[in-house]
Coordinates of C-alpha atoms and ligand atoms in Angstrom, one line a residue:
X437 CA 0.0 0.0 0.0
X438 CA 1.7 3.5 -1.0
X439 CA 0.6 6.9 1.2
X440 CA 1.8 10.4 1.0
X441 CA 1.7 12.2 4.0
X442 CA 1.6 16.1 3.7
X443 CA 2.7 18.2 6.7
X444 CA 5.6 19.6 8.3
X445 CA 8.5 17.2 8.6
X446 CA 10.6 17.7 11.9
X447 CA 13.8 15.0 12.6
X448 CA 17.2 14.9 13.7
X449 CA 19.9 13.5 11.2
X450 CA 22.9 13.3 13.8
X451 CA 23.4 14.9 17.5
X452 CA 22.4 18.7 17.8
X453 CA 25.0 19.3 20.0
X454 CA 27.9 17.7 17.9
X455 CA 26.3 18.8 14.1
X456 CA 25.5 22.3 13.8
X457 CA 22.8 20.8 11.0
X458 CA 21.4 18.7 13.1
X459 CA 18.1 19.0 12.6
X460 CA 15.9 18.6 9.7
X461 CA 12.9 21.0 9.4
X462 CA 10.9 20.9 6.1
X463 CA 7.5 22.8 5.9
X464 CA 4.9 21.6 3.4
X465 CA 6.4 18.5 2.1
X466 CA 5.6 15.0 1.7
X467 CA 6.3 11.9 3.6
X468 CA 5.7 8.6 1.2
X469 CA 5.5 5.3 2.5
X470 CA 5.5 1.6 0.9
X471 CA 4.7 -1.6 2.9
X472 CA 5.5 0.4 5.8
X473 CA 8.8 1.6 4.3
X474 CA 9.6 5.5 3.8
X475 CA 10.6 5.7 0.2
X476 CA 11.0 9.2 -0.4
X477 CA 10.5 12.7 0.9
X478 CA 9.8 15.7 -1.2
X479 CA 8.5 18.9 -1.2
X480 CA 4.6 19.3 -1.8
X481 CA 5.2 22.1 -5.0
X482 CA 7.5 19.3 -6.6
X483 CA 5.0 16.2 -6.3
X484 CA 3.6 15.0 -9.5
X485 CA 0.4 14.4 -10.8
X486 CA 0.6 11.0 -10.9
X487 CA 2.0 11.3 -7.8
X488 CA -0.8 12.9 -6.5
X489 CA -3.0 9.9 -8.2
X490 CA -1.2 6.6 -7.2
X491 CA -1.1 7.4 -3.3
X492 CA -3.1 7.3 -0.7
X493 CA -3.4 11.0 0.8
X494 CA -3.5 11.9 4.7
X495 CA -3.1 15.4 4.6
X496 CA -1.5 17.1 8.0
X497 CA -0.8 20.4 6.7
X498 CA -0.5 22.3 9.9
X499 CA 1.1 19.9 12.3
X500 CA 4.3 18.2 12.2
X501 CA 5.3 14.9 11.3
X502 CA 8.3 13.6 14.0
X503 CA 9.9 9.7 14.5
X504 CA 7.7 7.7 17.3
X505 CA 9.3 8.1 20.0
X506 CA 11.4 5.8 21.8
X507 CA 11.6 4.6 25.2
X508 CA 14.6 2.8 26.2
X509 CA 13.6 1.7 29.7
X510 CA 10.4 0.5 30.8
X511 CA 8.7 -2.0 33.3
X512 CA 5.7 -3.6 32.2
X513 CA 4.3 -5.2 34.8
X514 CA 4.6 -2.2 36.9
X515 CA 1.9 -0.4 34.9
X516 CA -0.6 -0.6 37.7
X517 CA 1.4 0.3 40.4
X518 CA 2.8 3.8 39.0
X519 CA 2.3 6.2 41.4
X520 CA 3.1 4.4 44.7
X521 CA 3.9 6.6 47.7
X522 CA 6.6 7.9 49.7
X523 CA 9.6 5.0 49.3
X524 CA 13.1 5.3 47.7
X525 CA 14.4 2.2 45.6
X526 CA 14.7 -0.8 47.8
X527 CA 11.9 -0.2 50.1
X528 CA 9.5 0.6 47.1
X529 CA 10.5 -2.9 45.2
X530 CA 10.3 -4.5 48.7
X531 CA 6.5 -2.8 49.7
X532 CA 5.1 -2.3 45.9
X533 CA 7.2 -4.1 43.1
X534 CA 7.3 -7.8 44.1
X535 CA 4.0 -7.9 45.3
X536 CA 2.7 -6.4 42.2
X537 CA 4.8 -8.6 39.8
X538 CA 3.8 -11.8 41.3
X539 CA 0.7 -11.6 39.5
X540 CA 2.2 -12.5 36.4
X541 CA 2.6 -15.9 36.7
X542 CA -0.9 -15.8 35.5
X543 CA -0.8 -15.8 31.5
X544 CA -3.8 -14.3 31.4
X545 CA -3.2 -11.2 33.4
X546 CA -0.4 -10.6 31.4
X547 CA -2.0 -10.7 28.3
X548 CA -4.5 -7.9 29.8
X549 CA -1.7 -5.6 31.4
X550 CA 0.8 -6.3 27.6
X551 CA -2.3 -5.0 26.2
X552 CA -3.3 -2.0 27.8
X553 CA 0.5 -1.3 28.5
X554 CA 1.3 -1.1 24.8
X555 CA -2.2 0.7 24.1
X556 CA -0.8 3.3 26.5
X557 CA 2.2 3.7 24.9
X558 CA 0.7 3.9 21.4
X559 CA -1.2 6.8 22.9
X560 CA 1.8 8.8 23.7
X561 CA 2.9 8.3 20.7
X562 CA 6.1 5.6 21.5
X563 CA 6.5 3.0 19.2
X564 CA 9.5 1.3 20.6
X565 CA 10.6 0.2 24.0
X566 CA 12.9 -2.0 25.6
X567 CA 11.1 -3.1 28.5
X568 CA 11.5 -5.7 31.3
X569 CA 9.0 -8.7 31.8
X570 CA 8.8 -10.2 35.1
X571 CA 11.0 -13.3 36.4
X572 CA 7.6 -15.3 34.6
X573 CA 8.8 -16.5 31.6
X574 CA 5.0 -16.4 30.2
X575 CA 5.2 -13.2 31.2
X576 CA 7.5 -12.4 28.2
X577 CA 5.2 -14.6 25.9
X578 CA 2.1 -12.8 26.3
X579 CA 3.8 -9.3 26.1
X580 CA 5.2 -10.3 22.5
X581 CA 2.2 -11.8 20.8
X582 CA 0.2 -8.5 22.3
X583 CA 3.6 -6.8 20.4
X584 CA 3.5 -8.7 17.6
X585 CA -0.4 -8.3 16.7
X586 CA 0.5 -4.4 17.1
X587 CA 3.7 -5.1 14.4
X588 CA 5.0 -3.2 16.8
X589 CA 9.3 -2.6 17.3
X590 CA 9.8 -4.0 20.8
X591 CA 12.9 -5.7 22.9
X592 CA 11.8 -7.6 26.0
X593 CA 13.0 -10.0 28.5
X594 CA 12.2 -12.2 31.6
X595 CA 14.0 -11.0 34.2
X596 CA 16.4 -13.2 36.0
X597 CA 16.6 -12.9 40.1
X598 CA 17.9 -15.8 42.6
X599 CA 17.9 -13.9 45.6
X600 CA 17.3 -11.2 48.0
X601 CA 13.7 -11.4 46.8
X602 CA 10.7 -12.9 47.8
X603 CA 10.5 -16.9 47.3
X604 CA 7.6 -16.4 45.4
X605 CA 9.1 -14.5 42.6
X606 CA 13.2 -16.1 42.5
X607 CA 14.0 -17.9 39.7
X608 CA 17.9 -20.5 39.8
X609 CA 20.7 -20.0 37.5
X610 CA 19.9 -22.8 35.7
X611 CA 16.2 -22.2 35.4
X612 CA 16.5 -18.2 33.9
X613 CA 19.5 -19.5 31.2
X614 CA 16.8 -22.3 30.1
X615 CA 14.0 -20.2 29.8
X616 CA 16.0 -17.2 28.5
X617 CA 17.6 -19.4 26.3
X618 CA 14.1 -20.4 24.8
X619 CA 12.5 -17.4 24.7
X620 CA 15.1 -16.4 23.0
X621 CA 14.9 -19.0 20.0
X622 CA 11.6 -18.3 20.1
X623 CA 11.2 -14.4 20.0
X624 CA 14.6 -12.8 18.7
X625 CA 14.5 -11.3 15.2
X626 CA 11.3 -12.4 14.7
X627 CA 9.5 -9.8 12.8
X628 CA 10.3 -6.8 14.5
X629 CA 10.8 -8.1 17.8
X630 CA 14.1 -8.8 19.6
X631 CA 15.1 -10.2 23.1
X632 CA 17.0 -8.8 26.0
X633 CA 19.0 -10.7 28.4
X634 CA 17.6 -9.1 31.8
X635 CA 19.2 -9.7 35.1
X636 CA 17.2 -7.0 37.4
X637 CA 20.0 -6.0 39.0
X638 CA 23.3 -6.9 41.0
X639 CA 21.4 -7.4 44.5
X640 CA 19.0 -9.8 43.2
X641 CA 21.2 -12.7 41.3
X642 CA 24.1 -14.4 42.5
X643 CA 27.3 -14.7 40.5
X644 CA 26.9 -17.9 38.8
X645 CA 23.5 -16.6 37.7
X646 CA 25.5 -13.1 36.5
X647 CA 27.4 -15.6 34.4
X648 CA 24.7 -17.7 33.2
X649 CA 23.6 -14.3 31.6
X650 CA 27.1 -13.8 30.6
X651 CA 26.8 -17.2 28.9
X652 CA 23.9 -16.3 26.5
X653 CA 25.7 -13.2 25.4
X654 CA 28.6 -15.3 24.0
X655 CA 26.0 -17.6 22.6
X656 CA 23.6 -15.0 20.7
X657 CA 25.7 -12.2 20.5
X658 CA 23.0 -9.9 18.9
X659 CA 21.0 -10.2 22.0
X660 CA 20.6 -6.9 24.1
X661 CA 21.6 -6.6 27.7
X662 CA 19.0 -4.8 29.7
X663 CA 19.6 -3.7 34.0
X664 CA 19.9 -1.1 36.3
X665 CA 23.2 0.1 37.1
X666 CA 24.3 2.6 40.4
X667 CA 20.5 4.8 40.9
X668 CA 20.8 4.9 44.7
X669 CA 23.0 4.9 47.7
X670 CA 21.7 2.2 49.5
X671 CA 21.5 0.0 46.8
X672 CA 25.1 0.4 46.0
X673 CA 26.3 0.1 49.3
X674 CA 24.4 -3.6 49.4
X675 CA 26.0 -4.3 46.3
X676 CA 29.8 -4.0 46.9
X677 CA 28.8 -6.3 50.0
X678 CA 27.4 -8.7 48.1
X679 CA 30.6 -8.6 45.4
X680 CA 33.7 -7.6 47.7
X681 CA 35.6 -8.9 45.2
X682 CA 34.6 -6.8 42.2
X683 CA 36.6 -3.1 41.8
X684 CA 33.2 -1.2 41.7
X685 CA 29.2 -1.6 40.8
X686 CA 29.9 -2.0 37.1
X687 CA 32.8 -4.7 37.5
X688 CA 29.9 -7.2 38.9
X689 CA 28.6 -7.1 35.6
X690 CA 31.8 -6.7 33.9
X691 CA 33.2 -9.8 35.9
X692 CA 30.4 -11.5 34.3
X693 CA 31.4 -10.1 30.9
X694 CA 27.9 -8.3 30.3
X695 CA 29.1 -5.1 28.3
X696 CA 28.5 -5.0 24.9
X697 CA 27.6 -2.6 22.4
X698 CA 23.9 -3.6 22.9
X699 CA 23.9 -3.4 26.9
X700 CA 21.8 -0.6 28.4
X701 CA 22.1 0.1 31.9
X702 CA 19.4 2.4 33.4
X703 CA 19.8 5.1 35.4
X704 CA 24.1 6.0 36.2
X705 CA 23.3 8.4 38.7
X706 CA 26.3 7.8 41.5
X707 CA 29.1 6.4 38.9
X708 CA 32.7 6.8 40.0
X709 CA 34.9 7.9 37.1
X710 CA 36.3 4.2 36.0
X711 CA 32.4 2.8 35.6
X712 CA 32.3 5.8 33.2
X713 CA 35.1 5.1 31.5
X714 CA 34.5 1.3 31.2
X715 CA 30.6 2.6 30.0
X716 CA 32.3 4.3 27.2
X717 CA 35.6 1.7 26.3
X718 CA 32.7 -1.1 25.9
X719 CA 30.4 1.3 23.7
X720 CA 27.6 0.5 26.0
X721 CA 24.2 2.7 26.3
X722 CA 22.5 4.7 29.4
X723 CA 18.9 4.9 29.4
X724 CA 18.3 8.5 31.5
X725 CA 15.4 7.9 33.8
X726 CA 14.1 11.3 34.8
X727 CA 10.7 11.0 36.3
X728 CA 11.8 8.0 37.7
X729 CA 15.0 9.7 40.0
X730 CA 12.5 12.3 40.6
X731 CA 10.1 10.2 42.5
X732 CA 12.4 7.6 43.8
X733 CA 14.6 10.5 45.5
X734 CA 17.8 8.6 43.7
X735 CA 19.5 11.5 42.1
X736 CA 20.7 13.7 39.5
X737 CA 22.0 11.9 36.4
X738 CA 24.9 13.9 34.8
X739 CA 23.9 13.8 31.1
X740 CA 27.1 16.1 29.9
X741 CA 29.3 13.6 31.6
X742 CA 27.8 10.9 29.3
X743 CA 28.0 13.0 26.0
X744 CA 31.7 14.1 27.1
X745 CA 32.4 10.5 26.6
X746 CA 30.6 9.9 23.7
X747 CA 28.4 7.7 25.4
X748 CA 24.9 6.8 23.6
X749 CA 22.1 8.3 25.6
X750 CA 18.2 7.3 25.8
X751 CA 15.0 8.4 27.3
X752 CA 13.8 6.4 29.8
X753 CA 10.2 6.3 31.5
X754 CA 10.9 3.6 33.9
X755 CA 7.1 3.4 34.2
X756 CA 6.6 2.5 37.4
X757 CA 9.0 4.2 39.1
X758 CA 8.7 7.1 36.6
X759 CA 5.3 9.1 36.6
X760 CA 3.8 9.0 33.1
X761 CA 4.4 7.4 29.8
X762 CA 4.8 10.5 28.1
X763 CA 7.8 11.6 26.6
X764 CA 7.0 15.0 26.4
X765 CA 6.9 14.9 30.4
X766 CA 9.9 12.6 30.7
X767 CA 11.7 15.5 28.7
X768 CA 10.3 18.1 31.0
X769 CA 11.9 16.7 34.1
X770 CA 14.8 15.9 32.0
X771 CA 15.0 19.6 31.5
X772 CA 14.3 19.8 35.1
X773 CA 17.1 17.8 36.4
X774 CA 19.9 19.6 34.3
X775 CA 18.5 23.0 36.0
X776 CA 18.8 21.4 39.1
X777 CA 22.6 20.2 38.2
X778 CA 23.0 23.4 37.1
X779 CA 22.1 25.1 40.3
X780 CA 23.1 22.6 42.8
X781 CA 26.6 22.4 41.2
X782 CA 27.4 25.5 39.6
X783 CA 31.2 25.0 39.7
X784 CA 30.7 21.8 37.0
X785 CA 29.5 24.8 34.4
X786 CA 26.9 22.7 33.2
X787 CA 23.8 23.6 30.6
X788 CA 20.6 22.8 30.7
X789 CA 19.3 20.5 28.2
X790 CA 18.1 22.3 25.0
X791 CA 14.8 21.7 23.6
X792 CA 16.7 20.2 20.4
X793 CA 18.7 17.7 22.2
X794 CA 15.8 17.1 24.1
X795 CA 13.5 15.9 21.1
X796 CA 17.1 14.2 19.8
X797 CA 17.0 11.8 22.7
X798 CA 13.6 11.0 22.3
X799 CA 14.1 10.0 18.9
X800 CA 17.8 9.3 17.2
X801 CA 19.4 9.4 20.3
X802 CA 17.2 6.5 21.4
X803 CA 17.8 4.2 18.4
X804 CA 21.9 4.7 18.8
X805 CA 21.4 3.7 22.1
X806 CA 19.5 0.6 20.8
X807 CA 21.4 0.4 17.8
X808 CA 18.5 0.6 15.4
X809 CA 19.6 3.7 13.9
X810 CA 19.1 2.4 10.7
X811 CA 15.7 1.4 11.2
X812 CA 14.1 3.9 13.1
X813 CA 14.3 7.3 14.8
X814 CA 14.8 9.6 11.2
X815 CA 12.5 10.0 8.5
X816 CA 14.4 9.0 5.5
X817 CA 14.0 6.7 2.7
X818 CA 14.6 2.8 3.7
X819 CA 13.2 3.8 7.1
X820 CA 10.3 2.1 8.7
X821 CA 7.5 4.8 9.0
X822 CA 7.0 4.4 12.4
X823 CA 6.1 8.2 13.3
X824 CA 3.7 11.1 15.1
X825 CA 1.6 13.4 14.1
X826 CA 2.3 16.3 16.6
X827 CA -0.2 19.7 16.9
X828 CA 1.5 22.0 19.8
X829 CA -0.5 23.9 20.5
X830 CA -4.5 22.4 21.4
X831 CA -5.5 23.6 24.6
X832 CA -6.0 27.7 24.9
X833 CA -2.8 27.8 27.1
X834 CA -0.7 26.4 25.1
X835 CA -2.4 28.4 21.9
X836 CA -1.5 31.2 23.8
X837 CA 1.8 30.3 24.5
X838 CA 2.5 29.7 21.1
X839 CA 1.8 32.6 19.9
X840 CA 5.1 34.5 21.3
X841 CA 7.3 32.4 20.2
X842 CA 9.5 33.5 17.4
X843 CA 11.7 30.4 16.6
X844 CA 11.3 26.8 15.7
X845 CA 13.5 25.8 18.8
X846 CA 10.8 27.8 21.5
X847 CA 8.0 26.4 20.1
X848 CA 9.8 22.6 20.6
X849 CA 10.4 23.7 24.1
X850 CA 7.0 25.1 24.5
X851 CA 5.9 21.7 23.7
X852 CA 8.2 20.0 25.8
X853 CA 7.1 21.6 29.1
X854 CA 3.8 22.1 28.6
X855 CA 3.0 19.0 26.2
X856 CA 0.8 16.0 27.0
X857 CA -0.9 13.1 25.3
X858 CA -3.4 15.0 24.1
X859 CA -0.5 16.8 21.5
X860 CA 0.0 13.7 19.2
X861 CA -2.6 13.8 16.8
X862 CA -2.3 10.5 15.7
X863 CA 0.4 7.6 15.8
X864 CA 1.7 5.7 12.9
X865 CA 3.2 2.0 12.8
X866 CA 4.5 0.9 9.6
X867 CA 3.0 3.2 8.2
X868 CA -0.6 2.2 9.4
X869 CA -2.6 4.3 11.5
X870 CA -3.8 3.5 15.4
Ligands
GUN1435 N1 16.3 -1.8 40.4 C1 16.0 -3.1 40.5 N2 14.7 -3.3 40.1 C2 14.2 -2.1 39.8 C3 12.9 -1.7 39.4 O1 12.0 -2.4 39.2 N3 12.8 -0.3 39.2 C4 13.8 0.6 39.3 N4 13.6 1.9 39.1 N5 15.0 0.2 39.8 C5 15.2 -1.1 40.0
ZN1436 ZN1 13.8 0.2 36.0

């Protein structure tokens, strides 16, 4: 099926704050799809008539047409407990996480939660995640077949955890390679979907079960690496108890040879200057978790620090530690927490985030960090037309917001802090509508 979408096309082609031509803003052109495959761009006073004939025409003339957004860390099982009061990280999992996860031992449950989870991202206009399953390895089935109905881009794993968690919800070494292992054969590459190796985190697997994760790297080396890496005090404190013998937080997963180019540790708040450096000598990605430290009380991640090193960078939700699945308010409090750097730490000289590389981690910054730059996060030919349909301004205060600002970069930022759900228009996947 062939479309033609008319608007105003808004991407980034590298990283605004390396490339002075970052970004790529073209009014009153043409977005054209095939199968579900961007096959050209032009602008609308060039189209031909036959052109004009052999598509299918959506016309968006006054609103932009932007990459779906990515989210590159994510917790579906935790959809119903967003929001959950007053505990920082190990007290929260303790009180609110396990109880909540245990519930999806039940294949059916998780079939109704994958669904409404990926409904509610499709709604804020994300059309890829990587997100963690629970230690249920059925878990992990019913969130792909809800994926894969949607045709939906989306990396997922069952998480592996052997300890210092309830009985109820551990898993063995032996038992999380096996089922990993399958899920694996089953799931990875398979249309658009891909699997993620997903130890929760240092506290809650022993080192043999570090290794068995280790293990299925060296045996599918295209598989991602998905955990949490240094987001609070306490919990890294617990951790270099549990691992005496390893130099710092990241060498328990180093130990276990878990950094690769498609590992992406969430969160980096509290890293000492070797975990950085070993972050960036192993290519690895961050996910930057906003909403998330916010609520948790866990910190201030230092996004400069990261693109100093040339380390990839992605938005996180961390839905549900983070508040909302919205990008546009995950990029708010991103915003947020490099004012707070700023003004908590003046002598660092730090900025705060621009609206451009803002919308740039949202988008192309989040497929570099999942390495699927070169299927999604631009809109050029050969891409899959996985993108939004964005109108900033449609309540009154934001119409009357909008009409002061004088650039292209206010009017993003405008969006940014005062954006919601009800902004994207519409969402497309492949090219087909939602
Ligand atoms: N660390 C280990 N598990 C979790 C989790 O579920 N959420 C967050 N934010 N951090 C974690
Ligand atoms: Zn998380």
């Amino acid at each position: 099926m062939q479309k033609a979408f008319h608007g105003t096309l808004l991407y980034f082609k590298a990283d605004p704050n390396q490339t002075d031509d970052a970004l790529v803003h073209l009014p009153n052109h043409v977005l054209f799809t095939n199968n579900g495959i961007i096959e050209k761009v032009k602008a609308y006073t060039e189209v031909s008539a036959t052109e004009k004939s052999n598509y299918q025409w959506y016309n968006f003339k006054d609103q932009w047409i932007v990459p779906g957004f990515i989210d590159t860390h994510i917790h579906y099982p935790q959809t119903e407990m967003i929001g959950a009061y007053g505990e920082a990280l190990l007290e929260w999992l303790e009180k609110y996480t396990f109880p909540t996860e245990r519930k999806f031992e039940d294949y059916a449950y998780a079939k109704e939660i994958s669904s409404f989870f990926l409904n509610e991202l499709l709604k804020n206009g994300t059309t890829t995640a990587l997100v963690f399953g629970s230690v249920h390895k059925n878990s992990v089935e019913a969130f792909f077949e809800e994926a894969e109905q949607r045709n939906l881009r989306m990396i997922c794993g069952k998480v592996m955890m052997d300890r210092n968690a309830p009985e109820y919800l551990v898993d063995t070494p032996e038992s999380s390679y096996k089922e990993s292992k399958e899920l694996i054969e089953k799931w990875h590459n398979k249309g658009r979907l891909s699997y993620a190796v997903t130890p929760r985190f240092a506290i809650t697997s022993t080192q043999k079960q570090l290794e068995k994760a280790g293990q299925l790297l060296l045996e599918y080396p295209d598989v991602y690496l998905h955990t949490h890496l240094s987001e609070n005090q306490n919990e890294i404190a617990f951790t270099k108890e549990l691992f005496p013998e390893a130099k710092n937080y990241l060498g328990v997963y180093k130990q276990a040879n878990l950094l690769t180019k498609k590992s992406v540790f969430a969160h980096c708040i509290h890293l000492e200057n070797e975990e950085w450096k070993d972050l960036a000598n192993h290519n690895c990605s961050i996910a930057f978790c906003p909403t998330s430290n916010l609520f948790l009380g866990s910190g201030l991640f230092n996004l400069e620090k990261a693109e100093e090193l040339n380390i990839h960078v992605g938005m996180g939700t961390d839905v549900g530690a983070g508040t909302s699945f919205n990008m546009l308010n995950t990029l708010n409090e991103a915003y947020k927490v490099t004012q707070l750097r700023k003004g908590l730490f003046p002598e660092d000289n730090q900025k705060s985030l621009s609206p451009l590389k803002a919308f740039y981690l949202a988008t192309l910054g989040g497929a570099k960090a999942l390495s699927l730059e070169d299927q999604i996060g631009k809109l050029e030919p050969g891409m899959e037309a996985d993108f939004n349909i964005i109108d900033p301004a449609v309540s009154p205060l934001q119409k009357l917001r909008m009409k002061s600002v004088k650039t292209l970069e206010e009017a993003l930022f405008g969006l940014q802090i005062l954006g919601n759900s009800e902004n994207i228009i519409a969402t497309f996947v492949m090219g087909k509508s939602n």
